[in-house]
JSON list of C-alpha atoms in Angstrom, two decimals:
[
{"chain": "A", "resi": 163, "resn": "PRO", "atom": "CA", "xyz": [99.70, 65.40, -65.08]},
{"chain": "A", "resi": 164, "resn": "GLU", "atom": "CA", "xyz": [97.09, 62.48, -64.79]},
{"chain": "A", "resi": 165, "resn": "LEU", "atom": "CA", "xyz": [97.15, 60.08, -61.66]},
{"chain": "A", "resi": 166, "resn": "LEU", "atom": "CA", "xyz": [98.86, 56.51, -63.23]},
{"chain": "A", "resi": 167, "resn": "PRO", "atom": "CA", "xyz": [97.40, 53.66, -60.90]},
{"chain": "A", "resi": 168, "resn": "PRO", "atom": "CA", "xyz": [100.27, 51.99, -58.42]},
{"chain": "A", "resi": 169, "resn": "VAL", "atom": "CA", "xyz": [102.27, 49.36, -60.41]},
{"chain": "A", "resi": 170, "resn": "ASP", "atom": "CA", "xyz": [102.36, 45.91, -57.54]},
{"chain": "A", "resi": 171, "resn": "GLY", "atom": "CA", "xyz": [101.75, 48.56, -54.82]},
{"chain": "A", "resi": 172, "resn": "VAL", "atom": "CA", "xyz": [104.19, 50.84, -55.91]},
{"chain": "A", "resi": 173, "resn": "ILE", "atom": "CA", "xyz": [103.53, 54.30, -57.11]},
{"chain": "A", "resi": 174, "resn": "ALA", "atom": "CA", "xyz": [104.51, 54.48, -60.89]},
{"chain": "A", "resi": 175, "resn": "GLN", "atom": "CA", "xyz": [104.31, 58.34, -61.23]},
{"chain": "A", "resi": 176, "resn": "LYS", "atom": "CA", "xyz": [106.89, 60.83, -59.60]},
{"chain": "A", "resi": 177, "resn": "THR", "atom": "CA", "xyz": [104.89, 64.47, -60.89]},
{"chain": "A", "resi": 178, "resn": "GLU", "atom": "CA", "xyz": [107.85, 66.11, -59.64]},
{"chain": "A", "resi": 179, "resn": "GLU", "atom": "CA", "xyz": [109.84, 64.53, -62.48]},
{"chain": "A", "resi": 180, "resn": "LEU", "atom": "CA", "xyz": [107.71, 65.71, -65.07]},
{"chain": "A", "resi": 181, "resn": "VAL", "atom": "CA", "xyz": [106.98, 69.28, -63.62]},
{"chain": "A", "resi": 182, "resn": "GLY", "atom": "CA", "xyz": [109.79, 69.81, -61.56]},
{"chain": "A", "resi": 183, "resn": "PRO", "atom": "CA", "xyz": [110.17, 70.25, -57.70]},
{"chain": "A", "resi": 184, "resn": "TYR", "atom": "CA", "xyz": [107.15, 71.74, -56.30]},
{"chain": "A", "resi": 185, "resn": "GLU", "atom": "CA", "xyz": [108.75, 74.58, -54.62]},
{"chain": "A", "resi": 186, "resn": "LEU", "atom": "CA", "xyz": [109.97, 75.92, -58.02]},
{"chain": "A", "resi": 187, "resn": "HIS", "atom": "CA", "xyz": [106.35, 75.33, -59.61]},
{"chain": "A", "resi": 188, "resn": "ASP", "atom": "CA", "xyz": [104.51, 77.26, -56.46]},
{"chain": "A", "resi": 189, "resn": "PHE", "atom": "CA", "xyz": [106.90, 79.99, -57.05]},
{"chain": "A", "resi": 190, "resn": "PHE", "atom": "CA", "xyz": [106.56, 80.41, -60.62]},
{"chain": "A", "resi": 191, "resn": "LEU", "atom": "CA", "xyz": [102.45, 79.82, -60.26]},
{"chain": "A", "resi": 192, "resn": "TYR", "atom": "CA", "xyz": [102.48, 82.30, -57.69]},
{"chain": "A", "resi": 193, "resn": "TYR", "atom": "CA", "xyz": [104.12, 84.98, -59.23]},
{"chain": "A", "resi": 194, "resn": "MET", "atom": "CA", "xyz": [102.93, 84.74, -62.97]},
{"chain": "A", "resi": 195, "resn": "LEU", "atom": "CA", "xyz": [99.06, 84.64, -61.82]},
{"chain": "A", "resi": 196, "resn": "ARG", "atom": "CA", "xyz": [99.49, 86.99, -58.54]},
{"chain": "A", "resi": 197, "resn": "PHE", "atom": "CA", "xyz": [101.26, 89.47, -59.62]},
{"chain": "A", "resi": 198, "resn": "GLY", "atom": "CA", "xyz": [101.54, 89.07, -63.40]},
{"chain": "A", "resi": 199, "resn": "PHE", "atom": "CA", "xyz": [105.57, 89.15, -63.22]},
{"chain": "A", "resi": 200, "resn": "ALA", "atom": "CA", "xyz": [106.92, 88.53, -66.74]},
{"chain": "A", "resi": 201, "resn": "PRO", "atom": "CA", "xyz": [109.37, 85.31, -67.10]},
{"chain": "A", "resi": 202, "resn": "ASP", "atom": "CA", "xyz": [112.72, 87.07, -66.62]},
{"chain": "A", "resi": 203, "resn": "LYS", "atom": "CA", "xyz": [111.61, 89.17, -63.47]},
{"chain": "A", "resi": 204, "resn": "ILE", "atom": "CA", "xyz": [110.25, 85.29, -62.04]},
{"chain": "A", "resi": 205, "resn": "TYR", "atom": "CA", "xyz": [113.72, 84.01, -62.78]},
{"chain": "A", "resi": 206, "resn": "ARG", "atom": "CA", "xyz": [115.64, 86.59, -61.20]},
{"chain": "A", "resi": 207, "resn": "MET", "atom": "CA", "xyz": [113.38, 86.63, -58.14]},
{"chain": "A", "resi": 208, "resn": "ALA", "atom": "CA", "xyz": [113.55, 82.66, -57.98]},
{"chain": "A", "resi": 209, "resn": "CYS", "atom": "CA", "xyz": [117.66, 82.71, -58.15]},
{"chain": "A", "resi": 210, "resn": "GLY", "atom": "CA", "xyz": [117.35, 85.23, -55.42]},
{"chain": "A", "resi": 211, "resn": "ALA", "atom": "CA", "xyz": [115.19, 83.49, -53.15]},
{"chain": "A", "resi": 212, "resn": "LEU", "atom": "CA", "xyz": [116.05, 79.90, -53.96]},
{"chain": "A", "resi": 213, "resn": "SER", "atom": "CA", "xyz": [119.37, 79.61, -55.29]},
{"chain": "A", "resi": 214, "resn": "GLY", "atom": "CA", "xyz": [121.37, 79.45, -51.95]},
{"chain": "A", "resi": 215, "resn": "GLU", "atom": "CA", "xyz": [122.76, 82.64, -52.56]},
{"chain": "A", "resi": 216, "resn": "ASN", "atom": "CA", "xyz": [121.37, 84.26, -49.43]},
{"chain": "A", "resi": 217, "resn": "PRO", "atom": "CA", "xyz": [120.45, 81.11, -47.24]},
{"chain": "A", "resi": 218, "resn": "LYS", "atom": "CA", "xyz": [117.73, 82.15, -44.24]},
{"chain": "A", "resi": 219, "resn": "SER", "atom": "CA", "xyz": [118.72, 78.90, -42.57]},
{"chain": "A", "resi": 220, "resn": "GLU", "atom": "CA", "xyz": [120.02, 75.52, -43.09]},
{"chain": "A", "resi": 221, "resn": "THR", "atom": "CA", "xyz": [116.75, 74.12, -44.27]},
{"chain": "A", "resi": 222, "resn": "ASP", "atom": "CA", "xyz": [116.47, 76.23, -47.22]},
{"chain": "A", "resi": 223, "resn": "VAL", "atom": "CA", "xyz": [115.36, 74.32, -50.38]},
{"chain": "A", "resi": 224, "resn": "ILE", "atom": "CA", "xyz": [118.61, 75.17, -52.72]},
{"chain": "A", "resi": 225, "resn": "PHE", "atom": "CA", "xyz": [118.33, 75.09, -56.37]},
{"chain": "A", "resi": 226, "resn": "ASP", "atom": "CA", "xyz": [121.15, 76.10, -58.84]},
{"chain": "A", "resi": 227, "resn": "LYS", "atom": "CA", "xyz": [120.13, 78.80, -61.79]},
{"chain": "A", "resi": 228, "resn": "ALA", "atom": "CA", "xyz": [120.45, 76.06, -64.20]},
{"chain": "A", "resi": 229, "resn": "THR", "atom": "CA", "xyz": [118.10, 73.94, -62.61]},
{"chain": "A", "resi": 230, "resn": "ILE", "atom": "CA", "xyz": [115.76, 76.95, -61.78]},
{"chain": "A", "resi": 231, "resn": "LEU", "atom": "CA", "xyz": [115.60, 78.10, -65.70]},
{"chain": "A", "resi": 232, "resn": "ARG", "atom": "CA", "xyz": [115.29, 74.51, -67.22]},
{"chain": "A", "resi": 233, "resn": "TRP", "atom": "CA", "xyz": [112.15, 73.95, -64.27]},
{"chain": "A", "resi": 234, "resn": "LEU", "atom": "CA", "xyz": [110.50, 77.58, -65.46]},
{"chain": "A", "resi": 235, "resn": "LYS", "atom": "CA", "xyz": [110.67, 76.55, -69.19]},
{"chain": "A", "resi": 236, "resn": "VAL", "atom": "CA", "xyz": [109.05, 73.73, -68.21]},
{"chain": "A", "resi": 237, "resn": "PHE", "atom": "CA", "xyz": [106.31, 75.35, -66.08]},
{"chain": "A", "resi": 238, "resn": "TYR", "atom": "CA", "xyz": [105.71, 77.75, -68.80]},
{"chain": "A", "resi": 239, "resn": "ARG", "atom": "CA", "xyz": [105.28, 75.27, -71.45]},
{"chain": "A", "resi": 240, "resn": "ARG", "atom": "CA", "xyz": [103.09, 73.29, -69.79]},
{"chain": "A", "resi": 241, "resn": "PHE", "atom": "CA", "xyz": [100.93, 75.87, -68.37]},
{"chain": "A", "resi": 242, "resn": "PHE", "atom": "CA", "xyz": [100.03, 76.91, -71.80]},
{"chain": "A", "resi": 243, "resn": "SER", "atom": "CA", "xyz": [99.93, 73.78, -73.52]},
{"chain": "A", "resi": 244, "resn": "GLN", "atom": "CA", "xyz": [97.25, 72.30, -70.60]},
{"chain": "A", "resi": 245, "resn": "GLN", "atom": "CA", "xyz": [95.08, 75.82, -70.90]},
{"chain": "A", "resi": 246, "resn": "PHE", "atom": "CA", "xyz": [92.39, 73.71, -72.52]},
{"chain": "A", "resi": 247, "resn": "LYS", "atom": "CA", "xyz": [91.79, 71.45, -69.71]},
{"chain": "A", "resi": 248, "resn": "ARG", "atom": "CA", "xyz": [91.17, 74.63, -67.49]},
{"chain": "A", "resi": 249, "resn": "SER", "atom": "CA", "xyz": [88.55, 75.52, -70.10]},
{"chain": "A", "resi": 250, "resn": "CYS", "atom": "CA", "xyz": [86.52, 72.82, -69.31]},
{"chain": "A", "resi": 251, "resn": "LEU", "atom": "CA", "xyz": [86.66, 72.58, -65.78]},
{"chain": "A", "resi": 252, "resn": "PRO", "atom": "CA", "xyz": [83.50, 72.25, -64.00]},
{"chain": "A", "resi": 253, "resn": "ASP", "atom": "CA", "xyz": [82.15, 75.29, -61.62]},
{"chain": "A", "resi": 254, "resn": "GLY", "atom": "CA", "xyz": [84.20, 75.18, -58.06]},
{"chain": "A", "resi": 255, "resn": "PRO", "atom": "CA", "xyz": [84.95, 77.28, -55.51]},
{"chain": "A", "resi": 256, "resn": "LYS", "atom": "CA", "xyz": [87.98, 79.51, -55.56]},
{"chain": "A", "resi": 257, "resn": "VAL", "atom": "CA", "xyz": [90.38, 79.25, -52.73]},
{"chain": "A", "resi": 258, "resn": "GLY", "atom": "CA", "xyz": [92.73, 82.25, -51.70]},
{"chain": "A", "resi": 259, "resn": "SER", "atom": "CA", "xyz": [93.04, 85.12, -53.81]},
{"chain": "A", "resi": 260, "resn": "VAL", "atom": "CA", "xyz": [94.27, 83.40, -57.64]},
{"chain": "A", "resi": 261, "resn": "SER", "atom": "CA", "xyz": [92.40, 81.26, -59.51]},
{"chain": "A", "resi": 262, "resn": "VAL", "atom": "CA", "xyz": [93.15, 79.40, -62.57]},
{"chain": "A", "resi": 263, "resn": "SER", "atom": "CA", "xyz": [89.23, 78.80, -63.36]},
{"chain": "A", "resi": 264, "resn": "PRO", "atom": "CA", "xyz": [88.44, 80.48, -66.46]},
{"chain": "A", "resi": 265, "resn": "ARG", "atom": "CA", "xyz": [85.18, 81.13, -64.71]},
{"chain": "A", "resi": 266, "resn": "GLY", "atom": "CA", "xyz": [86.85, 83.25, -62.12]},
{"chain": "A", "resi": 267, "resn": "ASP", "atom": "CA", "xyz": [90.17, 85.26, -62.88]},
{"chain": "A", "resi": 268, "resn": "LEU", "atom": "CA", "xyz": [91.96, 83.52, -65.74]},
{"chain": "A", "resi": 269, "resn": "ARG", "atom": "CA", "xyz": [91.05, 84.97, -68.99]},
{"chain": "A", "resi": 270, "resn": "MET", "atom": "CA", "xyz": [93.15, 82.89, -71.14]},
{"chain": "A", "resi": 271, "resn": "PRO", "atom": "CA", "xyz": [92.28, 81.30, -74.48]},
{"chain": "A", "resi": 272, "resn": "SER", "atom": "CA", "xyz": [92.68, 77.63, -74.84]},
{"chain": "A", "resi": 273, "resn": "ASP", "atom": "CA", "xyz": [94.87, 77.93, -77.58]},
{"chain": "A", "resi": 274, "resn": "ALA", "atom": "CA", "xyz": [96.97, 80.59, -76.20]},
{"chain": "A", "resi": 275, "resn": "SER", "atom": "CA", "xyz": [100.92, 80.15, -77.09]},
{"chain": "A", "resi": 276, "resn": "ALA", "atom": "CA", "xyz": [103.94, 80.20, -74.91]},
{"chain": "A", "resi": 277, "resn": "ARG", "atom": "CA", "xyz": [106.23, 81.24, -77.29]},
{"chain": "A", "resi": 278, "resn": "ILE", "atom": "CA", "xyz": [107.29, 84.78, -76.43]},
{"chain": "A", "resi": 279, "resn": "TRP", "atom": "CA", "xyz": [107.77, 83.75, -72.93]},
{"chain": "A", "resi": 280, "resn": "LEU", "atom": "CA", "xyz": [109.94, 80.83, -73.73]},
{"chain": "A", "resi": 281, "resn": "GLU", "atom": "CA", "xyz": [111.85, 82.82, -76.22]},
{"chain": "A", "resi": 282, "resn": "THR", "atom": "CA", "xyz": [112.45, 85.33, -73.16]},
{"chain": "A", "resi": 283, "resn": "LEU", "atom": "CA", "xyz": [113.79, 82.22, -71.45]},
{"chain": "A", "resi": 284, "resn": "LYS", "atom": "CA", "xyz": [116.07, 81.04, -74.29]},
{"chain": "A", "resi": 285, "resn": "ALA", "atom": "CA", "xyz": [117.72, 84.28, -73.97]},
{"chain": "A", "resi": 286, "resn": "LEU", "atom": "CA", "xyz": [118.22, 83.98, -70.58]},
{"chain": "A", "resi": 287, "resn": "GLY", "atom": "CA", "xyz": [119.98, 80.45, -71.15]},
{"chain": "A", "resi": 288, "resn": "GLU", "atom": "CA", "xyz": [121.94, 81.97, -73.85]},
{"chain": "A", "resi": 289, "resn": "GLU", "atom": "CA", "xyz": [123.05, 84.95, -70.99]},
{"chain": "A", "resi": 290, "resn": "GLN", "atom": "CA", "xyz": [123.72, 82.57, -68.22]},
{"chain": "A", "resi": 291, "resn": "VAL", "atom": "CA", "xyz": [125.96, 80.11, -70.63]},
{"chain": "A", "resi": 292, "resn": "GLN", "atom": "CA", "xyz": [128.17, 83.51, -71.70]},
{"chain": "A", "resi": 293, "resn": "GLY", "atom": "CA", "xyz": [128.05, 84.76, -68.18]},
{"chain": "A", "resi": 294, "resn": "GLN", "atom": "CA", "xyz": [129.91, 81.23, -67.62]},
{"chain": "A", "resi": 295, "resn": "GLY", "atom": "CA", "xyz": [132.35, 81.51, -70.19]},
{"chain": "A", "resi": 296, "resn": "GLY", "atom": "CA", "xyz": [133.75, 85.11, -69.77]}
]
């Protein structure tokens, strides 16, 4: 989101409240762009890596499966709906092995729809609810 100016010296905008925890957002973005994984695979990987089922240390960030799925849906909806902003980016350097620049690695139309990806995630949410009931 665009940055809002501070109000009375206090930051008025908390980006993570809109896009979700950065740990999840970075995880989703990396596996979507770097490896082209489908949403259901990214969800299952995030559950295995970030759900606390297999903690590596006491400092590991832990999210429950419902939280992971919630923010993954937000990620896909926002990634697709905000493509038009990336389409009008000025030329810039590429840092790392993946770029979201339309003049670099990402070839995505600015009017792309997230419908297919969100339907996959909706089905995952329904599986999750059924798994809790039975």
